[in-house]
Amino acid sequence: MEKLKVMIVFGTRPEGIKMAPIIKELKKRDNIESVICITAQHREMLDQVLHIFDIKPDYDLNIFEPGQSLTKITTRALDGLEEVIIKEKPDVLLVQGDTTTVFSGALAAFYQGVKVGHVEAGLRSGNIHSPYPEEANRMLTGILTEYHFAPTQRNKENLIKENYPEDKIFITGNTVIDALKYVINEDYEFDLSLLNSLDYENKRIILMTSHRRENIGKPMENIFSAVNDIVNKYEDVELVFPVHLNPKVRSIAGGILGNNPRVHLIEPLDYEPFTNLMNKVHIVVTDSGGLQEEAPTLGKPVLVVREETERPEGIEAGTAKLVGTDYNSIYENLELLLSNKEEYENMAKAVNPYGDGYASKRIVDIILYKNEKN
Ligand code: UD1
Ligand code: UDP
């Protein structure tokens, strides 16, 4: 029997995390040959993910360079991917999410006449400038896509509004929930001694991440100052902030949060310690996409420090709140959660609007069904 050849392309930390369960599922199937190609738009942050999920790429384009422009990432990924696609001739190429690697992967496949499967399709903030450039990447990728794997009903509706044919859209859930199932362990012990020494019972720990391009500058200064002032106001509150490797983020973080003894600025964590830390903390503050999906699943209140979100499901479910990037709004919303028990309890409930942990299986089944050979 001729095998179906599926090429998987990814380049950054979150794509790696969300592709990992799909790769595991593809490898289980006898009638599929999978080829893994990483652009390595991220380097250390992606290598952490490869290590945790034991993924060995067949191709590593190694395009990483510190601080390179969007154009450079796009063109270098496109160039490298073209060569691999021509050599491997896959039947289907999978991309995940909304990064520049995703758009380049979809375009490179399209140029070679290869069918594109877009995992995490149909997310829309409604503002092409925010998140930047992700909203544009999603829309550009959509145009080039044959199979739209939409995590939720709402994501499907977004695509239908843009006139995509319904028979090419599949609601699958988000594979991040599949990934989360691999790693959460109630008795988890950290390698980093600081994280074992924190008093999760008697202190209220805030976990923060922030990296969005449109937040770099004044919005990020507002976020970090508001959180810093809240830590100073409540003696039992501490902050853990694994700082993204983007030097612009690191410089703002160091300047505002660097000298507070109850603020712990640490290096980006591996996925396993990171999610287990999230499982233990009191509140999450973030501008990340993936955290907006993980925190509700783990029952953690999450304040989303962005002006809009493409993930309204967590907000509707009551665990996430979109608080923007104004200092006062962030400060007041944190204060409310820390001083009003009822408000906290209302948000701290486990809900699962993003999937049931079987998204990867569905995605692989659909690809096989749609491409039956022999
Ligand atoms: C990228 C994606 C964003 C995604 C985010 C996840 C684009 C344009 N942006 O943003 O959608 O949400 O990844 O984290 O595709 N760096 C390192 N080592 C690493 C990774 C990053 O040093 O392993 C530093 C480099 O200086 C790099 C900078 O961070 O230039 C920014 O990386 P880049 O991939 O351009 O954008 P992100 O902000 O990480
Ligand atoms: N994450 C991680 N270590 C960290 C911070 C985040 O493993 O120090 C994980 C997190 O659990 C989530 C993903 O990285 O699955 C989110 O990545 P990021 O915030 O960089 O990107 P986004 O989701 O915003 O695209």
PDB file of N, CA and C in Angstrom, residues 169-233:
ATOM      1  N   ILE A 169     -13.921  22.803   6.266  1.00  0.00           N
ATOM      2  CA  ILE A 169     -13.669  23.239   7.650  1.00  0.00           C
ATOM      3  C   ILE A 169     -14.050  22.104   8.598  1.00  0.00           C
ATOM      4  N   PHE A 170     -13.162  21.800   9.540  1.00  0.00           N
ATOM      5  CA  PHE A 170     -13.399  20.680  10.463  1.00  0.00           C
ATOM      6  C   PHE A 170     -13.171  21.173  11.886  1.00  0.00           C
ATOM      7  N   ILE A 171     -14.168  20.981  12.740  1.00  0.00           N
ATOM      8  CA  ILE A 171     -13.977  21.379  14.147  1.00  0.00           C
ATOM      9  C   ILE A 171     -13.278  20.219  14.857  1.00  0.00           C
ATOM     10  N   THR A 172     -12.122  20.516  15.417  1.00  0.00           N
ATOM     11  CA  THR A 172     -11.296  19.430  15.980  1.00  0.00           C
ATOM     12  C   THR A 172     -10.975  19.617  17.459  1.00  0.00           C
ATOM     13  N   GLY A 173     -11.154  20.813  18.009  1.00  0.00           N
ATOM     14  CA  GLY A 173     -10.555  21.137  19.313  1.00  0.00           C
ATOM     15  C   GLY A 173      -9.137  21.620  19.077  1.00  0.00           C
ATOM     16  N   ASN A 174      -8.531  22.148  20.126  1.00  0.00           N
ATOM     17  CA  ASN A 174      -7.164  22.654  19.991  1.00  0.00           C
ATOM     18  C   ASN A 174      -6.177  21.610  20.521  1.00  0.00           C
ATOM     19  N   THR A 175      -5.127  21.372  19.752  1.00  0.00           N
ATOM     20  CA  THR A 175      -4.158  20.327  20.143  1.00  0.00           C
ATOM     21  C   THR A 175      -3.372  20.705  21.399  1.00  0.00           C
ATOM     22  N   VAL A 176      -3.477  21.973  21.833  1.00  0.00           N
ATOM     23  CA  VAL A 176      -2.771  22.355  23.062  1.00  0.00           C
ATOM     24  C   VAL A 176      -3.324  21.569  24.251  1.00  0.00           C
ATOM     25  N   ILE A 177      -4.595  21.217  24.182  1.00  0.00           N
ATOM     26  CA  ILE A 177      -5.191  20.442  25.280  1.00  0.00           C
ATOM     27  C   ILE A 177      -4.648  19.010  25.245  1.00  0.00           C
ATOM     28  N   ASP A 178      -4.410  18.486  24.045  1.00  0.00           N
ATOM     29  CA  ASP A 178      -3.785  17.158  23.922  1.00  0.00           C
ATOM     30  C   ASP A 178      -2.396  17.198  24.572  1.00  0.00           C
ATOM     31  N   ALA A 179      -1.658  18.295  24.279  1.00  0.00           N
ATOM     32  CA  ALA A 179      -0.283  18.421  24.793  1.00  0.00           C
ATOM     33  C   ALA A 179      -0.285  18.522  26.321  1.00  0.00           C
ATOM     34  N   LEU A 180      -1.234  19.274  26.828  1.00  0.00           N
ATOM     35  CA  LEU A 180      -1.327  19.501  28.281  1.00  0.00           C
ATOM     36  C   LEU A 180      -1.504  18.167  29.036  1.00  0.00           C
ATOM     37  N   LYS A 181      -2.260  17.259  28.423  1.00  0.00           N
ATOM     38  CA  LYS A 181      -2.501  15.958  29.057  1.00  0.00           C
ATOM     39  C   LYS A 181      -1.204  15.174  29.304  1.00  0.00           C
ATOM     40  N   TYR A 182      -0.204  15.401  28.415  1.00  0.00           N
ATOM     41  CA  TYR A 182       1.059  14.674  28.563  1.00  0.00           C
ATOM     42  C   TYR A 182       1.842  15.111  29.791  1.00  0.00           C
ATOM     43  N   VAL A 183       1.677  16.381  30.194  1.00  0.00           N
ATOM     44  CA  VAL A 183       2.670  16.963  31.099  1.00  0.00           C
ATOM     45  C   VAL A 183       2.194  17.275  32.517  1.00  0.00           C
ATOM     46  N   ILE A 184       0.885  17.446  32.710  1.00  0.00           N
ATOM     47  CA  ILE A 184       0.449  17.875  34.052  1.00  0.00           C
ATOM     48  C   ILE A 184       0.502  16.706  35.036  1.00  0.00           C
ATOM     49  N   ASN A 185       1.134  16.989  36.195  1.00  0.00           N
ATOM     50  CA  ASN A 185       1.307  15.961  37.217  1.00  0.00           C
ATOM     51  C   ASN A 185       1.198  16.662  38.572  1.00  0.00           C
ATOM     52  N   GLU A 186       0.208  16.267  39.366  1.00  0.00           N
ATOM     53  CA  GLU A 186      -0.065  16.986  40.630  1.00  0.00           C
ATOM     54  C   GLU A 186       1.128  16.946  41.591  1.00  0.00           C
ATOM     55  N   ASP A 187       1.998  15.934  41.472  1.00  0.00           N
ATOM     56  CA  ASP A 187       3.152  15.829  42.391  1.00  0.00           C
ATOM     57  C   ASP A 187       4.448  16.298  41.739  1.00  0.00           C
ATOM     58  N   TYR A 188       4.324  17.155  40.750  1.00  0.00           N
ATOM     59  CA  TYR A 188       5.511  17.547  39.970  1.00  0.00           C
ATOM     60  C   TYR A 188       6.589  18.209  40.838  1.00  0.00           C
ATOM     61  N   GLU A 189       7.839  17.787  40.646  1.00  0.00           N
ATOM     62  CA  GLU A 189       8.986  18.422  41.329  1.00  0.00           C
ATOM     63  C   GLU A 189       9.780  19.197  40.280  1.00  0.00           C
ATOM     64  N   PHE A 190      10.090  20.457  40.584  1.00  0.00           N
ATOM     65  CA  PHE A 190      10.835  21.276  39.620  1.00  0.00           C
ATOM     66  C   PHE A 190      12.331  21.024  39.728  1.00  0.00           C
ATOM     67  N   ASP A 191      13.040  21.240  38.620  1.00  0.00           N
ATOM     68  CA  ASP A 191      14.514  21.203  38.675  1.00  0.00           C
ATOM     69  C   ASP A 191      15.036  22.505  39.271  1.00  0.00           C
ATOM     70  N   LEU A 192      14.312  23.592  38.997  1.00  0.00           N
ATOM     71  CA  LEU A 192      14.751  24.902  39.482  1.00  0.00           C
ATOM     72  C   LEU A 192      14.351  25.027  40.960  1.00  0.00           C
ATOM     73  N   SER A 193      15.344  25.141  41.842  1.00  0.00           N
ATOM     74  CA  SER A 193      15.041  25.076  43.278  1.00  0.00           C
ATOM     75  C   SER A 193      14.112  26.218  43.708  1.00  0.00           C
ATOM     76  N   LEU A 194      14.260  27.377  43.082  1.00  0.00           N
ATOM     77  CA  LEU A 194      13.373  28.504  43.419  1.00  0.00           C
ATOM     78  C   LEU A 194      11.903  28.080  43.350  1.00  0.00           C
ATOM     79  N   LEU A 195      11.560  27.326  42.301  1.00  0.00           N
ATOM     80  CA  LEU A 195      10.151  26.973  42.099  1.00  0.00           C
ATOM     81  C   LEU A 195       9.672  25.936  43.121  1.00  0.00           C
ATOM     82  N   ASN A 196      10.592  25.112  43.628  1.00  0.00           N
ATOM     83  CA  ASN A 196      10.213  24.191  44.718  1.00  0.00           C
ATOM     84  C   ASN A 196      10.084  24.933  46.038  1.00  0.00           C
ATOM     85  N   SER A 197      10.849  26.034  46.182  1.00  0.00           N
ATOM     86  CA  SER A 197      10.873  26.719  47.482  1.00  0.00           C
ATOM     87  C   SER A 197       9.714  27.717  47.660  1.00  0.00           C
ATOM     88  N   LEU A 198       8.990  28.016  46.576  1.00  0.00           N
ATOM     89  CA  LEU A 198       7.877  28.971  46.724  1.00  0.00           C
ATOM     90  C   LEU A 198       6.760  28.345  47.567  1.00  0.00           C
ATOM     91  N   ASP A 199       6.116  29.193  48.379  1.00  0.00           N
ATOM     92  CA  ASP A 199       5.060  28.715  49.273  1.00  0.00           C
ATOM     93  C   ASP A 199       3.698  28.890  48.575  1.00  0.00           C
ATOM     94  N   TYR A 200       3.320  27.885  47.789  1.00  0.00           N
ATOM     95  CA  TYR A 200       2.103  28.006  46.981  1.00  0.00           C
ATOM     96  C   TYR A 200       0.824  28.003  47.836  1.00  0.00           C
ATOM     97  N   GLU A 201       0.927  27.480  49.078  1.00  0.00           N
ATOM     98  CA  GLU A 201      -0.262  27.415  49.950  1.00  0.00           C
ATOM     99  C   GLU A 201      -0.552  28.764  50.604  1.00  0.00           C
ATOM    100  N   ASN A 202       0.497  29.389  51.120  1.00  0.00           N
ATOM    101  CA  ASN A 202       0.290  30.587  51.948  1.00  0.00           C
ATOM    102  C   ASN A 202       0.560  31.905  51.233  1.00  0.00           C
ATOM    103  N   LYS A 203       1.250  31.843  50.113  1.00  0.00           N
ATOM    104  CA  LYS A 203       1.477  33.067  49.329  1.00  0.00           C
ATOM    105  C   LYS A 203       0.591  33.010  48.092  1.00  0.00           C
ATOM    106  N   ARG A 204       0.334  34.175  47.539  1.00  0.00           N
ATOM    107  CA  ARG A 204      -0.427  34.194  46.290  1.00  0.00           C
ATOM    108  C   ARG A 204       0.555  34.514  45.165  1.00  0.00           C
ATOM    109  N   ILE A 205       0.774  33.531  44.327  1.00  0.00           N
ATOM    110  CA  ILE A 205       1.784  33.670  43.282  1.00  0.00           C
ATOM    111  C   ILE A 205       1.090  34.068  41.970  1.00  0.00           C
ATOM    112  N   ILE A 206       1.604  35.128  41.369  1.00  0.00           N
ATOM    113  CA  ILE A 206       1.141  35.515  40.024  1.00  0.00           C
ATOM    114  C   ILE A 206       2.175  35.000  39.027  1.00  0.00           C
ATOM    115  N   LEU A 207       1.693  34.349  37.969  1.00  0.00           N
ATOM    116  CA  LEU A 207       2.569  33.945  36.867  1.00  0.00           C
ATOM    117  C   LEU A 207       2.301  34.886  35.703  1.00  0.00           C
ATOM    118  N   MET A 208       3.375  35.491  35.184  1.00  0.00           N
ATOM    119  CA  MET A 208       3.174  36.416  34.064  1.00  0.00           C
ATOM    120  C   MET A 208       4.028  35.996  32.871  1.00  0.00           C
ATOM    121  N   THR A 209       3.480  36.163  31.657  1.00  0.00           N
ATOM    122  CA  THR A 209       4.323  36.126  30.448  1.00  0.00           C
ATOM    123  C   THR A 209       3.881  37.267  29.546  1.00  0.00           C
ATOM    124  N   SER A 210       4.829  37.777  28.770  1.00  0.00           N
ATOM    125  CA  SER A 210       4.499  38.872  27.852  1.00  0.00           C
ATOM    126  C   SER A 210       5.555  38.923  26.754  1.00  0.00           C
ATOM    127  N   HIS A 211       5.095  38.959  25.522  1.00  0.00           N
ATOM    128  CA  HIS A 211       6.063  39.029  24.419  1.00  0.00           C
ATOM    129  C   HIS A 211       5.530  39.691  23.155  1.00  0.00           C
ATOM    130  N   ARG A 212       4.213  40.023  23.117  1.00  0.00           N
ATOM    131  CA  ARG A 212       3.620  40.458  21.846  1.00  0.00           C
ATOM    132  C   ARG A 212       4.293  41.724  21.306  1.00  0.00           C
ATOM    133  N   ARG A 213       4.543  41.705  19.997  1.00  0.00           N
ATOM    134  CA  ARG A 213       5.212  42.840  19.366  1.00  0.00           C
ATOM    135  C   ARG A 213       4.469  44.156  19.587  1.00  0.00           C
ATOM    136  N   GLU A 214       3.130  44.119  19.479  1.00  0.00           N
ATOM    137  CA  GLU A 214       2.376  45.377  19.599  1.00  0.00           C
ATOM    138  C   GLU A 214       2.391  45.891  21.040  1.00  0.00           C
ATOM    139  N   ASN A 215       2.818  45.061  21.993  1.00  0.00           N
ATOM    140  CA  ASN A 215       2.918  45.528  23.385  1.00  0.00           C
ATOM    141  C   ASN A 215       4.296  46.097  23.726  1.00  0.00           C
ATOM    142  N   ILE A 216       5.276  45.838  22.872  1.00  0.00           N
ATOM    143  CA  ILE A 216       6.639  46.300  23.186  1.00  0.00           C
ATOM    144  C   ILE A 216       6.655  47.835  23.160  1.00  0.00           C
ATOM    145  N   GLY A 217       7.183  48.436  24.229  1.00  0.00           N
ATOM    146  CA  GLY A 217       7.142  49.893  24.385  1.00  0.00           C
ATOM    147  C   GLY A 217       6.228  50.229  25.547  1.00  0.00           C
ATOM    148  N   LYS A 218       5.452  51.294  25.370  1.00  0.00           N
ATOM    149  CA  LYS A 218       4.605  51.811  26.449  1.00  0.00           C
ATOM    150  C   LYS A 218       3.633  50.764  27.043  1.00  0.00           C
ATOM    151  N   PRO A 219       2.925  49.977  26.176  1.00  0.00           N
ATOM    152  CA  PRO A 219       1.991  49.004  26.777  1.00  0.00           C
ATOM    153  C   PRO A 219       2.709  48.052  27.732  1.00  0.00           C
ATOM    154  N   MET A 220       3.867  47.563  27.330  1.00  0.00           N
ATOM    155  CA  MET A 220       4.600  46.627  28.191  1.00  0.00           C
ATOM    156  C   MET A 220       5.088  47.324  29.464  1.00  0.00           C
ATOM    157  N   GLU A 221       5.481  48.571  29.347  1.00  0.00           N
ATOM    158  CA  GLU A 221       5.885  49.319  30.549  1.00  0.00           C
ATOM    159  C   GLU A 221       4.704  49.429  31.517  1.00  0.00           C
ATOM    160  N   ASN A 222       3.519  49.690  30.960  1.00  0.00           N
ATOM    161  CA  ASN A 222       2.313  49.772  31.799  1.00  0.00           C
ATOM    162  C   ASN A 222       2.044  48.446  32.506  1.00  0.00           C
ATOM    163  N   ILE A 223       2.132  47.365  31.746  1.00  0.00           N
ATOM    164  CA  ILE A 223       1.831  46.032  32.317  1.00  0.00           C
ATOM    165  C   ILE A 223       2.786  45.747  33.473  1.00  0.00           C
ATOM    166  N   PHE A 224       4.075  45.923  33.208  1.00  0.00           N
ATOM    167  CA  PHE A 224       5.074  45.546  34.221  1.00  0.00           C
ATOM    168  C   PHE A 224       4.985  46.478  35.443  1.00  0.00           C
ATOM    169  N   SER A 225       4.720  47.766  35.209  1.00  0.00           N
ATOM    170  CA  SER A 225       4.633  48.701  36.346  1.00  0.00           C
ATOM    171  C   SER A 225       3.414  48.375  37.209  1.00  0.00           C
ATOM    172  N   ALA A 226       2.294  48.090  36.563  1.00  0.00           N
ATOM    173  CA  ALA A 226       1.075  47.802  37.338  1.00  0.00           C
ATOM    174  C   ALA A 226       1.264  46.540  38.180  1.00  0.00           C
ATOM    175  N   VAL A 227       1.845  45.514  37.582  1.00  0.00           N
ATOM    176  CA  VAL A 227       2.039  44.263  38.322  1.00  0.00           C
ATOM    177  C   VAL A 227       3.048  44.482  39.448  1.00  0.00           C
ATOM    178  N   ASN A 228       4.100  45.229  39.175  1.00  0.00           N
ATOM    179  CA  ASN A 228       5.113  45.519  40.201  1.00  0.00           C
ATOM    180  C   ASN A 228       4.483  46.256  41.387  1.00  0.00           C
ATOM    181  N   ASP A 229       3.628  47.221  41.093  1.00  0.00           N
ATOM    182  CA  ASP A 229       2.996  47.996  42.166  1.00  0.00           C
ATOM    183  C   ASP A 229       2.032  47.139  42.977  1.00  0.00           C
ATOM    184  N   ILE A 230       1.378  46.194  42.313  1.00  0.00           N
ATOM    185  CA  ILE A 230       0.486  45.271  43.038  1.00  0.00           C
ATOM    186  C   ILE A 230       1.292  44.364  43.968  1.00  0.00           C
ATOM    187  N   VAL A 231       2.412  43.875  43.486  1.00  0.00           N
ATOM    188  CA  VAL A 231       3.267  43.028  44.333  1.00  0.00           C
ATOM    189  C   VAL A 231       3.693  43.829  45.564  1.00  0.00           C
ATOM    190  N   ASN A 232       4.020  45.096  45.368  1.00  0.00           N
ATOM    191  CA  ASN A 232       4.442  45.936  46.497  1.00  0.00           C
ATOM    192  C   ASN A 232       3.300  46.194  47.473  1.00  0.00           C
ATOM    193  N   LYS A 233       2.071  46.233  46.953  1.00  0.00           N
ATOM    194  CA  LYS A 233       0.940  46.541  47.826  1.00  0.00           C
ATOM    195  C   LYS A 233       0.574  45.351  48.726  1.00  0.00           C
TER     196      LYS A 233
END
